[in-house]
XYZ file of N, CA, C and O in Angstrom:
712
model
N 3.220 -4.374 20.389
C 4.688 -4.141 20.281
C 5.519 -4.905 19.163
O 5.741 -6.133 19.077
N 6.153 -4.285 18.137
C 6.992 -5.182 17.176
C 8.277 -5.537 17.811
O 8.782 -4.700 18.897
N 8.867 -6.414 17.105
C 10.190 -6.898 17.630
C 11.386 -6.408 16.403
O 11.329 -6.281 15.485
N 12.570 -6.661 16.996
C 13.644 -6.652 16.070
C 13.730 -7.790 15.296
O 13.177 -8.717 15.475
N 14.111 -7.360 13.818
C 13.720 -8.247 12.795
C 12.106 -8.468 12.089
O 12.139 -8.902 10.967
N 11.436 -7.497 12.735
C 10.006 -7.430 11.794
C 10.060 -6.470 10.794
O 10.737 -5.423 10.906
N 9.118 -6.919 9.789
C 9.060 -6.082 8.971
C 7.583 -5.711 9.309
O 6.689 -5.704 9.256
N 7.535 -3.990 8.869
C 6.479 -3.367 9.315
C 6.354 -2.337 7.971
O 7.182 -2.134 6.873
N 5.143 -1.867 7.604
C 4.745 -0.781 6.490
C 4.768 0.491 7.399
O 3.950 0.848 8.255
N 5.348 1.476 6.662
C 5.709 2.796 7.131
C 5.221 3.826 6.103
O 5.499 3.774 4.863
N 4.389 4.713 6.301
C 3.330 5.352 5.382
C 4.538 6.430 4.398
O 5.652 6.876 5.260
N 4.550 6.492 3.150
C 5.718 6.825 2.374
C 7.148 6.345 2.492
O 8.054 7.151 1.732
N 7.223 5.300 3.438
C 8.269 4.873 3.307
C 8.546 3.279 2.795
O 9.538 2.517 2.798
N 7.187 2.752 2.710
C 6.845 1.299 2.333
C 7.644 0.399 3.545
O 7.278 0.408 4.539
N 7.793 -0.749 2.896
C 8.269 -1.947 3.882
C 9.556 -1.672 4.437
O 10.472 -1.201 3.715
N 9.298 -1.900 5.701
C 10.782 -1.342 6.655
C 11.079 -2.541 7.664
O 10.133 -3.263 8.070
N 12.670 -2.692 7.861
C 12.772 -3.695 8.868
C 13.212 -3.216 10.035
O 13.535 -1.996 10.032
N 12.412 -3.854 11.059
C 13.203 -2.847 12.446
C 14.481 -3.630 12.625
O 14.786 -4.766 13.128
N 15.188 -2.897 12.886
C 16.893 -2.909 13.020
C 17.097 -3.036 14.826
O 17.705 -3.732 15.040
N 16.579 -2.108 15.430
C 16.731 -1.731 16.575
C 15.476 -1.314 17.461
O 14.713 -0.471 16.769
N 15.252 -1.210 18.660
C 14.624 -0.539 19.656
C 15.335 0.155 20.434
O 16.156 -0.712 21.375
N 15.351 1.611 20.709
C 16.564 2.111 21.335
C 15.638 3.199 22.017
O 14.801 3.876 21.743
N 16.323 4.051 22.877
C 16.412 5.514 23.459
C 17.286 6.468 22.382
O 18.383 5.885 22.117
N 16.728 7.064 22.002
C 17.339 8.200 21.128
C 18.226 9.400 22.312
O 17.801 9.843 23.230
N 19.667 9.881 21.586
C 20.549 10.218 22.801
C 20.552 11.743 22.181
O 21.723 11.784 21.502
N 19.361 12.105 22.188
C 19.616 13.791 21.582
C 19.167 14.865 22.328
O 18.776 14.514 23.353
N 19.719 15.958 22.204
C 19.476 16.782 23.741
C 18.181 17.333 23.884
O 17.783 17.203 25.189
N 16.978 17.080 22.765
C 15.688 17.690 23.310
C 14.582 16.377 23.544
O 13.733 16.189 23.393
N 15.370 15.132 23.131
C 14.958 13.892 23.319
C 14.332 13.415 24.634
O 15.155 13.549 25.749
N 13.073 12.697 24.747
C 12.843 12.137 25.861
C 13.781 10.996 26.105
O 13.678 9.691 25.429
N 14.213 11.163 27.299
C 15.528 10.091 27.533
C 14.266 8.471 28.106
O 15.005 7.451 27.983
N 13.402 8.792 28.095
C 12.551 7.504 28.464
C 11.847 7.160 27.387
O 11.008 6.139 27.697
N 11.607 7.841 26.350
C 10.757 7.063 25.309
C 11.635 6.269 24.359
O 12.736 6.122 24.135
N 10.874 5.390 24.019
C 11.723 4.117 22.900
C 11.180 4.309 21.523
O 10.337 4.765 21.404
N 12.381 4.153 20.839
C 12.066 3.999 19.151
C 12.546 3.051 18.771
O 13.096 2.671 19.086
N 11.455 2.810 17.514
C 12.254 1.912 16.519
C 12.699 2.032 15.492
O 12.961 3.494 15.128
N 13.925 1.531 15.446
C 14.906 2.053 14.080
C 14.279 1.520 13.223
O 14.506 0.047 12.816
N 14.011 1.683 12.049
C 13.670 1.031 10.553
C 14.546 1.438 9.501
O 15.011 2.543 9.357
N 14.572 0.584 8.643
C 15.387 0.993 7.523
C 14.598 0.087 6.534
O 14.111 -0.994 6.233
N 14.058 1.023 5.405
C 13.373 0.501 4.335
C 14.207 -0.347 3.500
O 15.409 0.345 3.154
N 13.403 -1.092 3.023
C 13.922 -2.321 2.164
C 14.436 -1.915 0.681
O 15.207 -2.392 0.260
N 13.755 -0.398 0.421
C 14.152 -0.261 -1.119
C 15.103 1.201 -0.893
O 15.309 1.682 -1.873
N 15.477 1.574 0.412
C 16.678 2.449 0.675
C 17.606 2.133 1.827
O 17.054 2.611 2.855
N 18.436 1.469 1.777
C 18.855 0.654 2.752
C 19.711 1.663 3.522
O 20.143 1.540 4.806
N 20.178 2.832 2.834
C 20.888 4.087 3.378
C 20.147 4.954 4.277
O 20.643 5.881 5.299
N 18.711 4.826 4.462
C 17.858 5.610 5.062
C 17.835 5.003 6.477
O 17.790 3.790 6.331
N 17.588 5.633 7.675
C 16.893 5.353 9.029
C 15.749 6.105 9.432
O 16.140 7.548 9.592
N 15.111 5.467 9.926
C 13.890 6.079 10.265
C 13.640 6.126 11.796
O 13.878 4.590 12.135
N 13.233 6.742 12.777
C 13.169 6.376 13.816
C 11.641 7.029 14.323
O 11.023 8.186 14.091
N 10.814 5.747 14.864
C 9.396 5.912 15.013
C 9.286 5.772 16.668
O 9.562 4.706 16.863
N 8.495 6.506 17.337
C 8.068 6.116 18.743
C 7.260 4.740 18.719
O 6.503 4.324 17.825
N 7.986 3.836 19.725
C 7.276 2.688 19.520
C 5.665 2.752 20.157
O 4.781 2.034 19.955
N 5.129 3.912 20.696
C 3.807 4.145 21.267
C 3.243 4.908 20.176
O 1.985 5.740 20.611
N 3.552 5.101 19.186
C 2.894 5.950 18.063
C 1.744 5.421 17.220
O 0.858 6.308 16.964
N 1.451 4.201 17.716
C -0.063 3.718 17.284
C -0.029 3.350 15.763
O 1.089 2.941 15.074
N -1.227 2.642 15.804
C -1.446 1.838 14.302
C -1.620 2.557 12.995
O -1.535 2.204 12.210
N -1.708 3.795 13.280
C -1.815 4.786 12.119
C -0.595 5.339 11.602
O -0.307 5.528 10.435
N 0.544 4.947 12.356
C 1.865 5.071 11.755
C 2.448 3.906 11.236
O 3.181 3.858 10.371
N 2.629 2.614 11.946
C 2.992 1.527 11.364
C 2.019 0.303 11.355
O 0.982 0.402 12.362
N 2.018 -0.795 10.376
C 1.438 -1.841 10.716
C 2.457 -2.685 10.129
O 3.405 -2.472 9.814
N 2.136 -4.314 10.637
C 3.043 -5.338 9.780
C 2.530 -5.542 8.577
O 1.510 -5.234 8.019
N 3.718 -6.066 7.786
C 3.898 -6.243 6.534
C 3.108 -7.155 6.403
O 2.588 -8.349 7.038
N 2.409 -7.629 5.273
C 1.751 -8.527 4.875
C 2.419 -10.004 4.742
O 3.792 -9.676 4.149
N 1.953 -11.216 5.104
C 2.637 -12.318 4.343
C 2.170 -12.943 3.397
O 1.074 -12.111 2.836
N 2.678 -13.942 2.856
C 2.672 -14.321 1.621
C 0.858 -14.550 1.404
O 0.345 -14.738 0.320
N 0.383 -14.979 2.519
C -0.791 -15.801 2.447
C -1.774 -14.675 2.409
O -2.746 -14.476 1.575
N -1.463 -13.584 3.135
C -2.126 -12.315 3.348
C -2.210 -11.414 1.785
O -3.316 -10.886 1.532
N -0.921 -11.483 1.116
C -0.810 -10.805 0.009
C -1.750 -11.636 -1.302
O -2.568 -10.718 -2.087
N -1.809 -13.136 -1.047
C -2.625 -13.706 -2.041
C -4.206 -13.466 -1.824
O -4.584 -13.470 -2.951
N -4.504 -13.042 -0.663
C -6.029 -13.130 -0.241
C -6.178 -11.656 -0.912
O -7.414 -11.427 -1.222
N -5.417 -10.421 -0.833
C -5.521 -9.174 -1.261
C -5.644 -8.995 -2.442
O -6.615 -8.827 -3.175
N -4.969 -9.989 -3.259
C -5.196 -9.942 -4.762
C -6.111 -10.549 -5.380
O -7.089 -10.092 -6.279
N -6.685 -11.926 -4.574
C -8.067 -12.361 -5.115
C -9.200 -11.777 -4.543
O -10.009 -11.580 -5.573
N -9.159 -10.792 -3.791
C -10.213 -9.887 -3.555
C -10.233 -8.390 -4.582
O -11.019 -7.787 -4.372
N -9.202 -8.365 -5.126
C -9.285 -7.142 -6.059
C -10.471 -6.543 -6.738
O -11.075 -5.580 -6.779
N -10.804 -7.789 -7.495
C -12.437 -7.585 -8.386
C -13.213 -7.283 -7.665
O -14.182 -6.529 -7.995
N -13.508 -7.544 -6.245
C -14.533 -7.084 -5.361
C -14.623 -5.728 -4.743
O -15.492 -5.174 -4.252
N -13.293 -5.204 -4.818
C -13.100 -3.580 -4.329
C -13.892 -2.719 -4.897
O -13.565 -2.627 -6.570
N -14.335 -1.974 -4.533
C -15.085 -0.903 -5.399
C -14.151 0.271 -5.345
O -13.178 0.186 -4.711
N -14.477 1.082 -6.705
C -13.525 2.092 -7.034
C -13.839 3.582 -6.062
O -15.178 3.519 -5.786
N -12.980 4.112 -5.555
C -13.507 5.261 -4.824
C -14.114 6.355 -5.547
O -13.244 7.371 -5.729
N -15.211 6.379 -6.392
C -15.745 7.373 -7.487
C -15.832 8.476 -6.421
O -17.285 8.583 -5.868
N -15.372 9.360 -6.563
C -15.532 11.051 -5.612
C -15.502 12.038 -6.835
O -14.724 12.434 -7.380
N -16.485 12.740 -6.987
C -16.799 13.592 -8.083
C -16.301 15.082 -7.819
O -15.749 15.607 -8.566
N -16.090 15.568 -6.606
C -15.500 16.889 -6.400
C -14.027 16.626 -5.949
O -13.124 15.645 -5.406
N -13.469 17.317 -6.740
C -12.039 17.285 -6.905
C -11.216 17.616 -5.946
O -10.280 16.579 -5.471
N -11.288 18.317 -4.599
C -10.856 18.647 -3.254
C -10.955 17.653 -2.683
O -10.033 17.042 -1.930
N -11.970 16.788 -2.297
C -12.303 15.632 -1.532
C -11.741 14.686 -2.300
O -10.998 13.503 -1.399
N -11.948 14.205 -3.760
C -10.690 13.383 -4.427
C -9.571 13.193 -3.933
O -9.174 12.325 -3.361
N -9.018 14.489 -3.912
C -7.455 14.539 -3.542
C -7.223 14.106 -2.035
O -6.126 13.619 -1.863
N -8.345 14.542 -1.426
C -7.883 14.214 -0.055
C -8.104 12.787 0.246
O -7.313 11.851 1.113
N -9.147 12.266 -0.190
C -9.260 10.645 -0.202
C -8.009 9.923 -0.847
O -7.144 8.845 -0.200
N -7.386 10.420 -1.889
C -6.207 9.700 -2.570
C -5.001 10.116 -1.448
O -4.334 9.039 -1.060
N -4.711 11.163 -0.491
C -3.872 11.120 0.260
C -4.194 10.279 1.495
O -3.457 9.945 1.831
N -5.521 10.048 2.016
C -5.820 9.253 3.081
C -5.157 7.773 2.823
O -4.875 7.239 3.692
N -5.857 7.261 1.371
C -5.096 6.171 1.146
C -3.747 5.647 1.174
O -3.373 4.928 1.662
N -3.183 6.924 0.844
C -1.657 6.599 0.745
C -1.074 6.478 1.931
O -0.326 5.869 2.375
N -1.443 7.760 3.099
C -0.860 7.738 4.039
C -1.311 6.527 5.093
O -0.523 5.752 5.735
N -2.705 6.006 4.637
C -3.033 4.382 5.519
C -2.209 3.427 4.913
O -2.166 2.324 5.994
N -1.711 3.342 4.049
C -1.013 2.108 3.638
C -1.717 0.944 3.425
O -1.195 -0.373 3.674
N -3.072 1.038 3.368
C -4.085 -0.189 3.314
C -4.160 -0.290 2.149
O -4.789 0.279 1.337
N -4.235 -1.781 1.932
C -3.903 -2.418 0.512
C -5.214 -2.275 -0.226
O -5.363 -1.511 -1.177
N -6.380 -2.463 0.732
C -7.874 -2.193 0.040
C -8.209 -0.960 -0.542
O -8.622 -0.353 -1.667
N -7.687 0.078 0.417
C -7.939 1.538 0.140
C -7.251 1.980 -1.228
O -7.558 2.487 -2.094
N -5.604 1.323 -1.410
C -4.595 1.651 -2.386
C -5.816 1.150 -3.572
O -5.844 1.675 -4.678
N -6.046 0.069 -3.622
C -6.870 -1.010 -4.830
C -8.112 0.065 -5.054
O -7.994 0.291 -6.524
N -8.794 0.351 -4.350
C -9.871 1.527 -4.548
C -9.727 2.861 -5.392
O -10.121 3.155 -6.223
N -8.272 3.521 -4.660
C -7.888 4.493 -5.375
C -7.377 4.160 -6.945
O -7.610 4.782 -7.940
N -6.681 3.261 -7.331
C -6.146 2.585 -8.326
C -7.296 2.346 -9.322
O -7.334 3.111 -10.663
N -8.308 1.865 -8.731
C -9.301 1.472 -9.571
C -10.052 2.752 -9.797
O -10.544 3.046 -11.285
N -10.166 3.493 -9.109
C -10.960 4.909 -9.430
C -10.072 5.837 -10.560
O -10.718 6.280 -11.409
N -8.810 5.856 -10.283
C -8.165 6.458 -11.028
C -7.770 5.918 -12.482
O -7.726 6.736 -13.388
N -7.735 4.478 -12.707
C -7.705 4.078 -14.075
C -9.182 4.647 -14.747
O -9.072 4.636 -15.879
N -10.293 4.165 -13.979
C -11.622 4.951 -14.582
C -11.736 6.282 -15.195
O -11.894 6.459 -16.099
N -11.074 6.896 -14.132
C -10.980 8.603 -14.371
C -10.281 9.015 -15.940
O -10.479 9.759 -16.679
N -8.852 8.146 -15.679
C -8.311 7.865 -17.058
C -8.970 7.725 -18.361
O -8.578 8.134 -19.330
N -9.662 6.407 -18.032
C -10.119 5.932 -19.323
C -11.494 6.772 -19.726
O -11.496 7.115 -20.770
N -12.264 7.479 -18.621
C -13.339 8.323 -19.015
C -12.562 9.655 -19.764
O -13.324 10.137 -20.686
N -11.600 10.260 -19.283
C -11.075 11.386 -19.695
C -10.417 11.050 -21.221
O -10.509 12.008 -21.957
N -9.879 10.152 -21.581
C -9.388 9.468 -22.771
C -10.308 9.633 -23.681
O -10.153 10.311 -24.658
N -11.608 8.964 -23.284
C -12.868 9.077 -23.980
C -13.506 10.242 -24.417
O -13.831 10.406 -25.720
N -13.394 11.276 -23.666
C -13.653 12.526 -24.021
C -12.571 13.565 -24.611
O -12.489 14.790 -24.566
N -11.759 13.220 -24.883
C -10.490 13.706 -25.779
C -9.621 14.463 -24.667
O -8.870 15.316 -25.386
N -9.428 13.953 -23.329
C -8.697 14.827 -22.651
C -7.604 13.982 -21.989
O -7.404 12.873 -22.084
N -6.544 14.491 -21.649
C -5.561 13.986 -20.913
C -5.908 13.761 -19.392
O -6.588 14.398 -18.922
N -4.876 13.218 -18.975
C -5.217 12.402 -17.722
C -4.453 13.710 -16.562
O -3.288 14.360 -17.175
N -4.808 14.091 -15.629
C -4.209 15.071 -14.663
C -3.177 14.767 -14.353
O -2.742 13.827 -13.787
N -2.563 15.581 -13.843
C -0.861 15.560 -13.360
C -1.324 15.055 -11.732
O -0.491 14.333 -11.423
N -2.417 15.479 -10.947
C -2.639 15.211 -9.836
C -3.226 13.399 -9.635
O -2.570 12.582 -9.173
N -3.863 13.073 -10.601
C -4.171 11.747 -10.968
C -3.162 10.785 -11.282
O -2.780 9.893 -10.535
N -2.540 11.087 -11.914
C -1.150 10.601 -12.470
C -0.261 10.478 -11.151
O 0.442 9.174 -11.299
N 0.083 11.292 -10.453
C 0.698 11.256 -9.332
C 0.165 10.418 -8.288
O 1.168 9.691 -7.949
N -0.719 10.110 -7.784
C -1.322 9.580 -7.064
C -1.676 8.042 -7.294
O -1.509 7.165 -6.862
N -1.836 7.757 -8.806
C -1.884 6.329 -9.309
C -0.693 5.745 -9.291
O -0.559 4.842 -8.783
N 0.575 6.648 -9.494
C 1.711 5.857 -9.529
C 2.173 5.609 -7.784
O 2.521 4.721 -7.687
N 1.959 6.804 -7.057
C 2.198 6.315 -5.612
C 1.291 4.996 -5.006
O 1.890 4.433 -4.516
N 0.078 5.143 -5.722
C -0.891 3.838 -5.159
C -0.499 2.774 -5.422
O -0.033 1.662 -4.597
N -0.099 2.733 -6.808
C 0.581 1.256 -7.479
C 1.646 1.090 -6.788
O 2.250 0.271 -6.328
N 2.885 2.134 -6.455
C 4.193 1.684 -5.880
C 4.011 1.137 -4.576
O 4.662 0.222 -4.202
N 2.961 1.881 -3.952
C 2.875 1.210 -2.557
C 2.533 -0.044 -2.332
O 2.866 -1.062 -1.482
N 1.338 -0.464 -3.157
C 0.571 -1.714 -3.133
C 1.768 -2.732 -3.964
O 1.925 -3.744 -3.185
N 1.975 -2.182 -5.139
C 2.987 -3.532 -5.509
C 4.423 -3.682 -4.535
O 4.987 -4.847 -4.553
N 5.020 -2.636 -3.916
C 5.917 -3.213 -3.035
C 6.012 -3.591 -2.286
O 6.674 -5.016 -2.102
N 4.638 -3.871 -1.557
C 4.345 -4.731 -0.277
C 3.874 -6.068 -0.883
O 4.469 -7.232 -0.142
N 3.136 -6.185 -1.878
C 2.660 -7.411 -2.246
C 4.014 -8.242 -2.848
O 3.970 -9.435 -2.665
N 4.967 -7.533 -3.715
C 5.938 -8.327 -4.292
C 7.035 -8.827 -2.862
O 7.648 -9.907 -3.319
N 7.060 -7.677 -1.795
C 7.669 -7.958 -0.537
C 7.443 -9.372 -0.102
O 7.724 -10.581 0.087
N 6.226 -9.603 0.118
C 5.340 -10.884 0.826
C 5.485 -11.914 -0.448
O 5.420 -12.975 0.215
N 5.820 -11.655 -1.584
C 5.750 -13.067 -2.405
C 6.836 -13.337 -2.820
O 7.074 -14.231 -3.985
N 7.716 -12.581 -2.367
C 9.247 -12.580 -2.810
C 9.514 -12.734 -4.177
O 10.387 -13.140 -4.942
N 8.706 -11.466 -4.933
C 8.931 -11.507 -6.398
C 9.405 -9.864 -6.681
O 9.470 -9.070 -5.640
N 9.676 -9.799 -7.998
C 10.177 -8.404 -8.383
C 8.989 -7.310 -8.189
O 7.758 -7.502 -8.685
N 9.193 -6.099 -7.857
C 7.816 -5.034 -7.851
C 7.283 -5.007 -9.445
O 6.260 -4.643 -9.653
N 8.194 -5.046 -10.212
C 8.027 -4.638 -11.978
C 6.982 -6.198 -12.344
O 6.561 -6.017 -13.347
N 7.023 -7.331 -11.584
C 6.154 -8.279 -11.848
C 4.602 -8.273 -11.444
O 3.846 -9.069 -11.984
N 4.524 -7.435 -10.637
C 3.161 -7.292 -9.812
C 2.272 -7.067 -10.533
O 1.044 -7.925 -10.661
N 2.088 -6.065 -11.661
C 0.770 -5.869 -12.539
C 0.093 -7.046 -13.375
O -0.654 -7.224 -13.452
N 1.540 -7.678 -13.891
C 1.161 -9.056 -14.563
C 0.639 -9.928 -13.657
O -0.420 -10.618 -13.948
N 1.281 -10.430 -12.576
C 0.857 -11.562 -11.751
C -0.868 -11.206 -11.253
O -1.263 -11.891 -11.534
N -1.145 -9.914 -11.093
C -2.493 -9.519 -10.561
C -3.378 -9.851 -11.918
O -4.612 -10.413 -11.702
N -2.747 -9.301 -12.885
C -3.778 -9.499 -14.115
C -3.799 -10.803 -14.330
O -5.104 -11.475 -14.362
N -2.877 -11.877 -14.394
C -2.978 -13.188 -14.380
C -3.906 -13.758 -13.431
O -4.925 -14.930 -13.918
N -3.538 -13.613 -12.338
C -4.451 -14.455 -11.336
C -5.880 -13.895 -11.197
O -6.976 -14.728 -11.061
N -6.310 -12.721 -11.687
C -7.595 -12.228 -11.710
C -8.303 -12.833 -13.105
O -9.610 -13.446 -12.960
N -7.450 -13.020 -14.005
C -8.156 -13.713 -15.074
C -8.435 -15.164 -15.215
O -9.717 -15.504 -15.545
N -7.478 -15.742 -14.323
C -7.462 -17.353 -14.079
C -8.746 -17.363 -12.841
O -9.729 -18.444 -13.319
N -8.876 -16.264 -12.237
C -9.852 -16.574 -11.262
C -11.302 -16.328 -12.102
O -12.371 -17.219 -11.793
N -11.410 -15.503 -13.055
C -12.874 -15.234 -13.587
C -13.068 -16.303 -14.819
O -14.046 -16.607 -14.989
N -12.132 -17.276 -15.167
C -12.161 -18.006 -15.859
C -12.706 -19.590 -15.477
O -13.168 -20.316 -16.023
N -12.554 -19.734 -14.145
C -12.890 -20.614 -13.383
C -14.239 -20.821 -13.068
O -14.920 -20.073 -12.609
N -14.841 -22.444 -12.851
C -16.240 -22.639 -12.971
C -16.791 -22.351 -11.341
O -15.991 -22.533 -10.803
N -17.877 -21.507 -10.974
C -18.205 -21.594 -9.662
C -18.937 -22.726 -9.037
O -19.664 -23.441 -9.658
N -18.269 -23.208 -8.066
C -18.747 -24.582 -7.687
C -19.364 -24.618 -6.436
O -19.521 -25.324 -5.602
N -19.419 -23.241 -5.836
C -20.005 -22.811 -4.502
C -21.461 -23.291 -4.223
O -21.937 -23.952 -3.503
N -22.150 -23.576 -5.592
C -23.972 -23.574 -5.418
C -23.481 -25.279 -5.300
O -24.637 -26.030 -4.736
N -22.698 -25.952 -5.957
C -22.394 -27.611 -5.801
C -22.224 -28.128 -4.326
O -22.382 -29.270 -4.099
N -21.736 -27.024 -3.934
C -21.061 -27.655 -1.970
C -22.410 -27.625 -1.248
O -21.968 -28.415 -0.414
N -23.520 -26.887 -1.555
C -24.813 -27.105 -0.587
C -25.023 -28.054 -0.517
O -25.927 -29.113 -0.795
């Protein structure tokens, strides 16, 4: 169970702060059920009520700084989610966005980047569906990483590129350690 003041990730709402844990006083609400009152950090006027017993697929703890750097360092190792079937691909996009799992989001972003590049080389434009999910995946990933690192969301693309570039130019000393 989370506590008041914890930061969590809620699908389609990003990073949220738990403002309260309470019973809802509504006519049809279960008076014994507890709810988290969540305030999204990007929309302080919104209020979300999520049952405390909703499960891990609804909420998860936001990444801390160390976890965010670990995600960024592992980006080159994440495989693109290459799915040729349009319907299955869109379903995978939806599942990745809903999961708010950084690795799944990276996989989708990589896939969409490669699809966009391939379509451009064929003289075609990117599809509206691909563009929409690319933006959603990037927005969700960058929002959480920016929050964890205390940076602006707009800085994240360059920070990630710089970190990967730096990692790729450093010599591998792992063989010398043995």
